[in-house]
PDB file of C-alpha atoms in Angstrom:
ATOM      1  CA  UNK A 285     -47.554  58.781-140.846  1.00 48.00           C
ATOM      2  CA  UNK A 286     -45.345  60.185-137.810  1.00 56.00           C
ATOM      3  CA  UNK A 287     -43.481  58.701-135.131  1.00 56.00           C
ATOM      4  CA  UNK A 288     -41.448  55.481-134.968  1.00 62.00           C
ATOM      5  CA  UNK A 289     -43.557  52.536-136.050  1.00 65.00           C
ATOM      6  CA  UNK A 290     -42.478  48.833-135.219  1.00 66.00           C
ATOM      7  CA  UNK A 291     -42.170  45.987-137.500  1.00 69.00           C
ATOM      8  CA  UNK A 292     -44.424  43.141-137.148  1.00 72.00           C
ATOM      9  CA  UNK A 293     -41.300  41.080-137.665  1.00 76.00           C
ATOM     10  CA  UNK A 294     -38.657  42.457-135.792  1.00 80.00           C
ATOM     11  CA  UNK A 295     -35.321  41.409-136.709  1.00 82.00           C
ATOM     12  CA  UNK A 296     -32.330  40.548-134.176  1.00 84.00           C
ATOM     13  CA  UNK A 297     -28.976  41.827-135.821  1.00 86.00           C
ATOM     14  CA  UNK A 298     -25.551  40.922-134.593  1.00 85.00           C
ATOM     15  CA  UNK A 299     -26.653  36.728-134.040  1.00 89.00           C
ATOM     16  CA  UNK A 300     -25.149  33.378-135.211  1.00 87.00           C
ATOM     17  CA  UNK A 301     -26.490  30.072-135.297  1.00 87.00           C
ATOM     18  CA  UNK A 302     -24.792  27.466-133.744  1.00 84.00           C
ATOM     19  CA  UNK A 303     -25.201  23.949-132.792  1.00 79.00           C
ATOM     20  CA  UNK A 304     -26.296  25.169-129.279  1.00 80.00           C
ATOM     21  CA  UNK A 305     -28.765  27.994-130.322  1.00 84.00           C
ATOM     22  CA  UNK A 306     -28.825  31.290-131.521  1.00 88.00           C
ATOM     23  CA  UNK A 307     -26.068  33.186-130.023  1.00 88.00           C
ATOM     24  CA  UNK A 308     -25.167  36.941-129.922  1.00 88.00           C
ATOM     25  CA  UNK A 309     -21.396  37.406-130.603  1.00 87.00           C
ATOM     26  CA  UNK A 310     -21.505  41.235-129.067  1.00 87.00           C
ATOM     27  CA  UNK A 311     -21.818  39.390-125.754  1.00 87.00           C
ATOM     28  CA  UNK A 312     -18.917  36.590-126.771  1.00 86.00           C
ATOM     29  CA  UNK A 313     -16.678  39.604-127.922  1.00 87.00           C
ATOM     30  CA  UNK A 314     -17.301  41.374-124.668  1.00 88.00           C
ATOM     31  CA  UNK A 315     -16.305  38.105-122.504  1.00 86.00           C
ATOM     32  CA  UNK A 316     -12.974  38.201-124.876  1.00 83.00           C
ATOM     33  CA  UNK A 317     -12.324  41.801-124.643  1.00 85.00           C
ATOM     34  CA  UNK A 318     -12.551  41.905-120.545  1.00 86.00           C
ATOM     35  CA  UNK A 319     -10.482  38.945-120.494  1.00 82.00           C
ATOM     36  CA  UNK A 320      -7.626  40.820-121.755  1.00 80.00           C
ATOM     37  CA  UNK A 321      -7.596  43.167-118.978  1.00 82.00           C
ATOM     38  CA  UNK A 322      -8.555  41.176-116.028  1.00 83.00           C
ATOM     39  CA  UNK A 323      -9.910  42.815-112.953  1.00 87.00           C
ATOM     40  CA  UNK A 324     -10.679  41.081-109.725  1.00 87.00           C
ATOM     41  CA  UNK A 325     -12.564  43.298-106.983  1.00 83.00           C
ATOM     42  CA  UNK A 326     -13.480  41.911-103.570  1.00 82.00           C
ATOM     43  CA  UNK A 327     -17.218  41.994-102.590  1.00 75.00           C
ATOM     44  CA  UNK A 328     -15.995  44.285 -99.541  1.00 74.00           C
ATOM     45  CA  UNK A 329     -14.501  46.660-102.165  1.00 75.00           C
ATOM     46  CA  UNK A 330     -17.716  46.566-104.225  1.00 69.00           C
ATOM     47  CA  UNK A 331     -19.903  47.498-101.571  1.00 68.00           C
ATOM     48  CA  UNK A 332     -17.734  49.770 -99.484  1.00 66.00           C
ATOM     49  CA  UNK A 333     -19.382  53.277-100.356  1.00 59.00           C
ATOM     50  CA  UNK A 334     -22.831  51.671 -99.775  1.00 57.00           C
ATOM     51  CA  UNK A 335     -21.940  50.307 -96.302  1.00 53.00           C
ATOM     52  CA  UNK A 336     -21.893  53.799 -94.751  1.00 56.00           C
ATOM     53  CA  UNK A 337     -25.021  53.745 -93.898  1.00 58.00           C
ATOM     54  CA  UNK A 338     -25.955  50.047 -93.813  1.00 59.00           C
ATOM     55  CA  UNK A 339     -24.252  47.116 -91.493  1.00 58.00           C
ATOM     56  CA  UNK A 340     -23.562  44.419 -93.846  1.00 59.00           C
ATOM     57  CA  UNK A 341     -21.458  41.491 -92.920  1.00 63.00           C
ATOM     58  CA  UNK A 342     -20.101  39.486 -95.977  1.00 62.00           C
ATOM     59  CA  UNK A 343     -19.681  35.692 -94.881  1.00 66.00           C
ATOM     60  CA  UNK A 344     -16.296  35.449 -96.398  1.00 64.00           C
ATOM     61  CA  UNK A 345     -14.851  37.899 -99.074  1.00 70.00           C
ATOM     62  CA  UNK A 346     -15.903  36.592-102.447  1.00 80.00           C
ATOM     63  CA  UNK A 347     -13.622  37.859-105.415  1.00 83.00           C
ATOM     64  CA  UNK A 348     -15.775  39.279-108.561  1.00 83.00           C
ATOM     65  CA  UNK A 349     -14.324  39.537-111.816  1.00 85.00           C
ATOM     66  CA  UNK A 350     -14.875  41.890-114.761  1.00 86.00           C
ATOM     67  CA  UNK A 351     -15.969  39.359-117.245  1.00 83.00           C
ATOM     68  CA  UNK A 352     -18.332  37.891-115.014  1.00 85.00           C
ATOM     69  CA  UNK A 353     -19.799  41.219-114.125  1.00 85.00           C
ATOM     70  CA  UNK A 354     -19.768  42.452-117.943  1.00 86.00           C
ATOM     71  CA  UNK A 355     -21.280  39.133-119.447  1.00 86.00           C
ATOM     72  CA  UNK A 356     -24.115  37.448-117.221  1.00 84.00           C
ATOM     73  CA  UNK A 357     -24.391  39.920-114.224  1.00 85.00           C
ATOM     74  CA  UNK A 358     -24.700  42.702-116.691  1.00 81.00           C
ATOM     75  CA  UNK A 359     -27.601  41.164-118.704  1.00 82.00           C
ATOM     76  CA  UNK A 360     -29.664  40.005-115.398  1.00 83.00           C
ATOM     77  CA  UNK A 361     -29.008  43.721-113.981  1.00 82.00           C
ATOM     78  CA  UNK A 362     -30.391  45.367-117.430  1.00 79.00           C
ATOM     79  CA  UNK A 363     -33.199  42.994-117.384  1.00 79.00           C
ATOM     80  CA  UNK A 364     -34.162  44.193-113.762  1.00 80.00           C
ATOM     81  CA  UNK A 365     -33.537  47.593-114.466  1.00 81.00           C
ATOM     82  CA  UNK A 366     -35.871  47.584-117.641  1.00 78.00           C
ATOM     83  CA  UNK A 367     -38.444  45.369-116.978  1.00 76.00           C
ATOM     84  CA  UNK A 368     -39.053  45.441-113.192  1.00 78.00           C
ATOM     85  CA  UNK A 369     -40.700  48.901-112.952  1.00 79.00           C
ATOM     86  CA  UNK A 370     -43.347  47.982-115.634  1.00 76.00           C
ATOM     87  CA  UNK A 371     -43.873  44.344-114.718  1.00 73.00           C
ATOM     88  CA  UNK A 372     -44.134  42.193-111.811  1.00 75.00           C
ATOM     89  CA  UNK A 373     -42.458  39.333-113.346  1.00 74.00           C
ATOM     90  CA  UNK A 374     -39.253  40.246-115.660  1.00 73.00           C
ATOM     91  CA  UNK A 375     -38.467  37.567-118.256  1.00 74.00           C
ATOM     92  CA  UNK A 376     -35.482  36.774-120.488  1.00 75.00           C
ATOM     93  CA  UNK A 377     -36.423  36.745-124.188  1.00 73.00           C
ATOM     94  CA  UNK A 378     -38.122  36.435-126.602  1.00 75.00           C
ATOM     95  CA  UNK A 379     -36.786  33.623-128.753  1.00 79.00           C
ATOM     96  CA  UNK A 380     -37.082  33.353-132.478  1.00 85.00           C
ATOM     97  CA  UNK A 381     -36.616  31.591-135.996  1.00 87.00           C
ATOM     98  CA  UNK A 382     -34.204  32.151-138.428  1.00 90.00           C
ATOM     99  CA  UNK A 383     -35.415  32.717-142.149  1.00 90.00           C
ATOM    100  CA  UNK A 384     -33.871  29.628-143.749  1.00 87.00           C
ATOM    101  CA  UNK A 385     -32.693  26.524-142.188  1.00 82.00           C
ATOM    102  CA  UNK A 386     -30.151  25.791-145.053  1.00 85.00           C
ATOM    103  CA  UNK A 387     -28.537  29.157-145.331  1.00 85.00           C
ATOM    104  CA  UNK A 388     -29.832  31.256-142.361  1.00 85.00           C
ATOM    105  CA  UNK A 389     -29.493  35.065-142.748  1.00 87.00           C
ATOM    106  CA  UNK A 390     -32.109  36.699-140.810  1.00 88.00           C
ATOM    107  CA  UNK A 391     -33.300  35.875-137.137  1.00 88.00           C
ATOM    108  CA  UNK A 392     -36.810  37.110-136.448  1.00 85.00           C
ATOM    109  CA  UNK A 393     -37.956  37.702-132.981  1.00 82.00           C
ATOM    110  CA  UNK A 394     -41.291  36.327-131.987  1.00 78.00           C
ATOM    111  CA  UNK A 395     -43.771  38.863-131.321  1.00 71.00           C
ATOM    112  CA  UNK A 396     -46.297  37.092-129.169  1.00 66.00           C
ATOM    113  CA  UNK A 397     -44.193  36.931-126.155  1.00 60.00           C
ATOM    114  CA  UNK A 398     -45.972  36.593-122.793  1.00 60.00           C
ATOM    115  CA  UNK A 399     -46.667  39.969-121.368  1.00 55.00           C
ATOM    116  CA  UNK A 400     -43.641  41.675-121.985  1.00 54.00           C
ATOM    117  CA  UNK A 401     -43.587  44.849-123.799  1.00 54.00           C
ATOM    118  CA  UNK A 402     -41.601  44.983-126.942  1.00 57.00           C
ATOM    119  CA  UNK A 403     -39.956  48.180-125.751  1.00 60.00           C
ATOM    120  CA  UNK A 404     -38.258  46.257-123.259  1.00 59.00           C
ATOM    121  CA  UNK A 405     -36.760  43.178-125.349  1.00 60.00           C
ATOM    122  CA  UNK A 406     -33.236  43.959-124.015  1.00 65.00           C
ATOM    123  CA  UNK A 407     -32.076  40.773-122.832  1.00 77.00           C
ATOM    124  CA  UNK A 408     -33.183  38.121-125.908  1.00 82.00           C
ATOM    125  CA  UNK A 409     -32.319  34.404-125.748  1.00 84.00           C
ATOM    126  CA  UNK A 410     -29.390  35.314-127.874  1.00 88.00           C
ATOM    127  CA  UNK A 411     -28.156  37.775-125.855  1.00 87.00           C
ATOM    128  CA  UNK A 412     -28.469  35.532-122.610  1.00 86.00           C
ATOM    129  CA  UNK A 413     -26.733  32.563-124.485  1.00 88.00           C
ATOM    130  CA  UNK A 414     -23.958  34.913-125.764  1.00 88.00           C
ATOM    131  CA  UNK A 415     -23.109  36.475-122.373  1.00 88.00           C
ATOM    132  CA  UNK A 416     -22.949  32.485-120.917  1.00 87.00           C
ATOM    133  CA  UNK A 417     -20.547  31.850-123.972  1.00 86.00           C
ATOM    134  CA  UNK A 418     -18.714  35.214-123.453  1.00 86.00           C
ATOM    135  CA  UNK A 419     -17.861  33.998-119.674  1.00 85.00           C
ATOM    136  CA  UNK A 420     -16.989  30.685-120.686  1.00 83.00           C
ATOM    137  CA  UNK A 421     -14.720  31.869-123.433  1.00 80.00           C
ATOM    138  CA  UNK A 422     -13.140  34.309-121.145  1.00 80.00           C
ATOM    139  CA  UNK A 423     -12.010  31.514-118.497  1.00 77.00           C
ATOM    140  CA  UNK A 424     -10.658  29.369-121.428  1.00 68.00           C
ATOM    141  CA  UNK A 425      -6.755  28.621-120.897  1.00 54.00           C
ATOM    142  CA  UNK A 426      -6.724  29.175-124.981  1.00 50.00           C
ATOM    143  CA  UNK A 427      -8.091  32.581-124.585  1.00 51.00           C
ATOM    144  CA  UNK A 428      -5.646  35.453-125.386  1.00 48.00           C
ATOM    145  CA  UNK A 429      -5.267  37.178-122.088  1.00 47.00           C
ATOM    146  CA  UNK A 430      -3.472  33.790-121.013  1.00 47.00           C
ATOM    147  CA  UNK A 431      -1.483  33.279-124.141  1.00 44.00           C
ATOM    148  CA  UNK A 432      -0.878  36.809-125.121  1.00 46.00           C
ATOM    149  CA  UNK A 433       3.025  36.415-125.580  1.00 46.00           C
ATOM    150  CA  UNK A 434       4.191  36.889-129.117  1.00 46.00           C
ATOM    151  CA  UNK A 435       4.818  33.434-129.797  1.00 49.00           C
ATOM    152  CA  UNK A 436       1.569  32.503-128.874  1.00 53.00           C
ATOM    153  CA  UNK A 437      -1.143  34.295-129.967  1.00 62.00           C
ATOM    154  CA  UNK A 438      -4.572  33.137-131.079  1.00 62.00           C
ATOM    155  CA  UNK A 439      -6.679  34.364-133.811  1.00 69.00           C
ATOM    156  CA  UNK A 440     -10.361  35.653-132.962  1.00 71.00           C
ATOM    157  CA  UNK A 441     -11.578  33.109-135.568  1.00 70.00           C
ATOM    158  CA  UNK A 442      -9.659  30.164-133.932  1.00 68.00           C
ATOM    159  CA  UNK A 443     -11.499  31.297-130.675  1.00 69.00           C
ATOM    160  CA  UNK A 444     -14.946  31.307-132.079  1.00 70.00           C
ATOM    161  CA  UNK A 445     -14.197  27.791-133.708  1.00 68.00           C
ATOM    162  CA  UNK A 446     -13.190  26.636-130.512  1.00 66.00           C
ATOM    163  CA  UNK A 447     -16.293  27.929-128.416  1.00 65.00           C
ATOM    164  CA  UNK A 448     -18.774  25.814-130.366  1.00 67.00           C
ATOM    165  CA  UNK A 449     -16.510  22.963-131.412  1.00 68.00           C
ATOM    166  CA  UNK A 450     -14.889  20.299-129.065  1.00 62.00           C
ATOM    167  CA  UNK A 451     -12.675  19.118-131.366  1.00 63.00           C
ATOM    168  CA  UNK A 452     -11.308  22.321-132.318  1.00 59.00           C
ATOM    169  CA  UNK A 453     -10.860  23.278-128.468  1.00 57.00           C
ATOM    170  CA  UNK A 454      -8.765  20.189-128.019  1.00 58.00           C
ATOM    171  CA  UNK A 455      -6.591  21.200-130.864  1.00 59.00           C
ATOM    172  CA  UNK A 456      -6.193  24.821-129.704  1.00 57.00           C
ATOM    173  CA  UNK A 457      -5.062  23.347-126.179  1.00 56.00           C
ATOM    174  CA  UNK A 458      -2.671  21.038-128.011  1.00 58.00           C
ATOM    175  CA  UNK A 459      -1.158  23.936-130.098  1.00 56.00           C
ATOM    176  CA  UNK A 460      -0.615  26.528-127.148  1.00 52.00           C
ATOM    177  CA  UNK A 461       1.084  23.596-124.970  1.00 52.00           C
ATOM    178  CA  UNK A 462       3.475  22.548-127.985  1.00 53.00           C
ATOM    179  CA  UNK A 463       4.163  26.262-128.425  1.00 46.00           C
ATOM    180  CA  UNK A 464       5.005  27.267-124.976  1.00 45.00           C
TER     181      UNK A 464
END
């Protein structure tokens, strides 16, 4: 047999199960990493090179931050670039199922996904949820960028716990205020 073969049970790697659904931790880490080096760019600056031939007037100069662009907007752009040339209706997904409800190890993607070729499954449900969570974590007051002084560092596992557990989030915020 030559060439690439596709599994009838594709496994999505790098995802975890939370109470809110399956989440891609890569996207959460990306949100945290970009929040460590925040960068805000105005809409005017972002479109400056393109406006030479076009007369675009923006209503108010909006600010775009790097963690929004790298998480949510990046996934939406990837979806459009990969699927729009081959499909008139780009879709996020697919979802899937865990191999075990007690001790989940493997996340199997659904193979019967409406009309989207498997070659273009770049934006799975877990990646979208991870992008949203990554964007939210980057904006937390407890995120390392806002508490990066040596006496108030927060460990990565605490940030992950605080992301999906409201009680832990409250504890982290109280800890950071006490340590100021």
